[in-house]
XYZ file of C-alpha atoms in Angstrom:
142
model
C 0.000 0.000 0.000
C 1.629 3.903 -0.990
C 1.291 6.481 0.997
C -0.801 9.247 -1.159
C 1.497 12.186 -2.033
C -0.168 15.795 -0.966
C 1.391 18.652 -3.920
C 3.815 20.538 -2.208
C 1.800 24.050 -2.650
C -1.232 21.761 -0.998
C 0.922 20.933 1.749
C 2.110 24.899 2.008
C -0.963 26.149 2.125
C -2.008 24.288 4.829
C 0.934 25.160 6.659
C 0.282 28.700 6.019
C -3.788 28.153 7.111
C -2.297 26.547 10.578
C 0.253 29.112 11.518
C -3.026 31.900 10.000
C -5.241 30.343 13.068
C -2.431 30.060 15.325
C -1.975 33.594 14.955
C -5.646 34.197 15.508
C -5.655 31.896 18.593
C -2.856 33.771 20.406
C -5.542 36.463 21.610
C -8.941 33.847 22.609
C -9.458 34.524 26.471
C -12.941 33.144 26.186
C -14.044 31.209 28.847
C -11.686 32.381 31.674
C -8.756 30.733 29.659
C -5.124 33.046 29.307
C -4.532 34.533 26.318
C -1.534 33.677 24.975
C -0.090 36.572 22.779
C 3.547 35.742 23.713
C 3.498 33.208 21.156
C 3.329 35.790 18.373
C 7.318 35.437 19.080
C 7.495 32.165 17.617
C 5.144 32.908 14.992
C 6.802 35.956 13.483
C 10.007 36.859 12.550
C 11.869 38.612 15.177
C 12.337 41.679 12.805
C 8.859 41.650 11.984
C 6.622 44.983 11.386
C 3.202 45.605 12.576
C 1.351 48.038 11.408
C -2.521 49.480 11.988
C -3.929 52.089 9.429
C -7.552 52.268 11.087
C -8.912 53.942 12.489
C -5.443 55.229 14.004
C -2.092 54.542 12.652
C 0.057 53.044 14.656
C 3.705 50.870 13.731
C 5.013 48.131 15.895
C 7.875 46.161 16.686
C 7.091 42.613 17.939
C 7.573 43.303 21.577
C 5.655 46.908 21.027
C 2.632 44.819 19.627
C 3.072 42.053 22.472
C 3.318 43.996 25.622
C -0.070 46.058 25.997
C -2.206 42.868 24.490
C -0.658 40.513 26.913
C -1.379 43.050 29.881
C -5.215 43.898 27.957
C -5.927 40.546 28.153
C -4.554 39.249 31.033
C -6.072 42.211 33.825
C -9.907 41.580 33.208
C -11.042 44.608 31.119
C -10.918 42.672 27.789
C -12.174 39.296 28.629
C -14.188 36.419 26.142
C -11.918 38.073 23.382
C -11.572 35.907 20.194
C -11.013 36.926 16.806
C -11.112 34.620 13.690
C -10.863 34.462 9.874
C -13.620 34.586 7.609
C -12.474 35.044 4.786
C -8.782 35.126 2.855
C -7.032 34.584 -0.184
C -3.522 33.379 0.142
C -0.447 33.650 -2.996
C 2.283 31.620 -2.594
C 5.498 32.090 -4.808
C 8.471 29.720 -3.422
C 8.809 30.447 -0.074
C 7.379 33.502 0.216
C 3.106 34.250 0.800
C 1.073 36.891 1.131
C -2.181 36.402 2.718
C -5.390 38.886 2.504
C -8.280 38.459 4.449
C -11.266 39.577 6.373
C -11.714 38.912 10.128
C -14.562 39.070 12.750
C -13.869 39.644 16.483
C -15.978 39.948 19.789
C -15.759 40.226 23.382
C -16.750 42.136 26.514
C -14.643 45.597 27.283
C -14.917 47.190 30.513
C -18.181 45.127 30.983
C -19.939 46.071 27.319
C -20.170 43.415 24.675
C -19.090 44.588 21.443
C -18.353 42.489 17.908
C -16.488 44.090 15.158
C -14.186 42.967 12.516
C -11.605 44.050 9.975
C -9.555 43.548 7.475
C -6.116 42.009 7.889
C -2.510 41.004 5.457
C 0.049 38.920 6.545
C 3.259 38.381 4.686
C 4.808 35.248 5.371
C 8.622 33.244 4.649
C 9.967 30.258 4.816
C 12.578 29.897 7.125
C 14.711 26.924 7.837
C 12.548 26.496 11.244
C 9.301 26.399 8.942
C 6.704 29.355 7.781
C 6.938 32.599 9.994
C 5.176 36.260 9.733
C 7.483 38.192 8.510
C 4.918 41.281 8.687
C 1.387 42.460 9.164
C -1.679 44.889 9.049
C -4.634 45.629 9.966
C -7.440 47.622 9.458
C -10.487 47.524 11.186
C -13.793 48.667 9.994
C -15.413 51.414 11.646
């Protein structure tokens, strides 16, 4: 009996779609769980740029992005936070991918529910450790 053979840009993709929800994960407090936005270090690129356009520009380093989300999170004002893809369309050249997609996200802030969602891009490398963020953005809609 063979083994079946998966296309290489099959097999990327779904790399790409596991380290995308990864990503996502690092943020989900729900259900009196800890966030846990630290792994955004593994995930990206210890370079890597973060950027938000919307509705206030802001650029990040890593740790700049890390710090006051790990802290939001973690002391009670931002709790059953999650935020997920709903849509995306990912190009893959080699071993380099950009990603483009739409995201929904919801939670309780200072006591209010609220549910919004955005629009985010990811650019992504191979390394020799395996796919990593090398950057991203976000904007999220008003």
């Amino acid at each position: 009996m063979s083994e079946i053979e998966i296309p290489a840009a099959e097999h990327t993709k779904a790399e790409i779609d596991a380290l995308t929800a990864e990503f996502f994960g690092a943020f989900d407090n729900r259900g009196g769980k800890a966030a846990d936005v630290a792994r955004i270090r593994r995930l990206m690129l210890p370079g890597g740029v973060i950027v938000v356009t919307g509705p206030q520009y802001a650029a990040y380093t890593v740790e700049e992005f890390i710090e006051p989300r790990e802290r939001l999170l973690a002391d009670g004002r931002l709790v059953e936070f999650a935020e997920w893809e709903i849509s995306e369309r990912t190009d893959i050249a080699g071993d380099i991918a950009c990603r483009f997609g739409e995201y929904a996200k919801a939670g309780v802030m200072d006591g209010e529910p609220f549910e919004g969602g955005g629009t985010k891009t990811m650019q992504f490398v191979r390394t020799p450790e395996g796919w990593r963020i090398a950057a991203f953005s976000w904007y999220d809609h008003p």
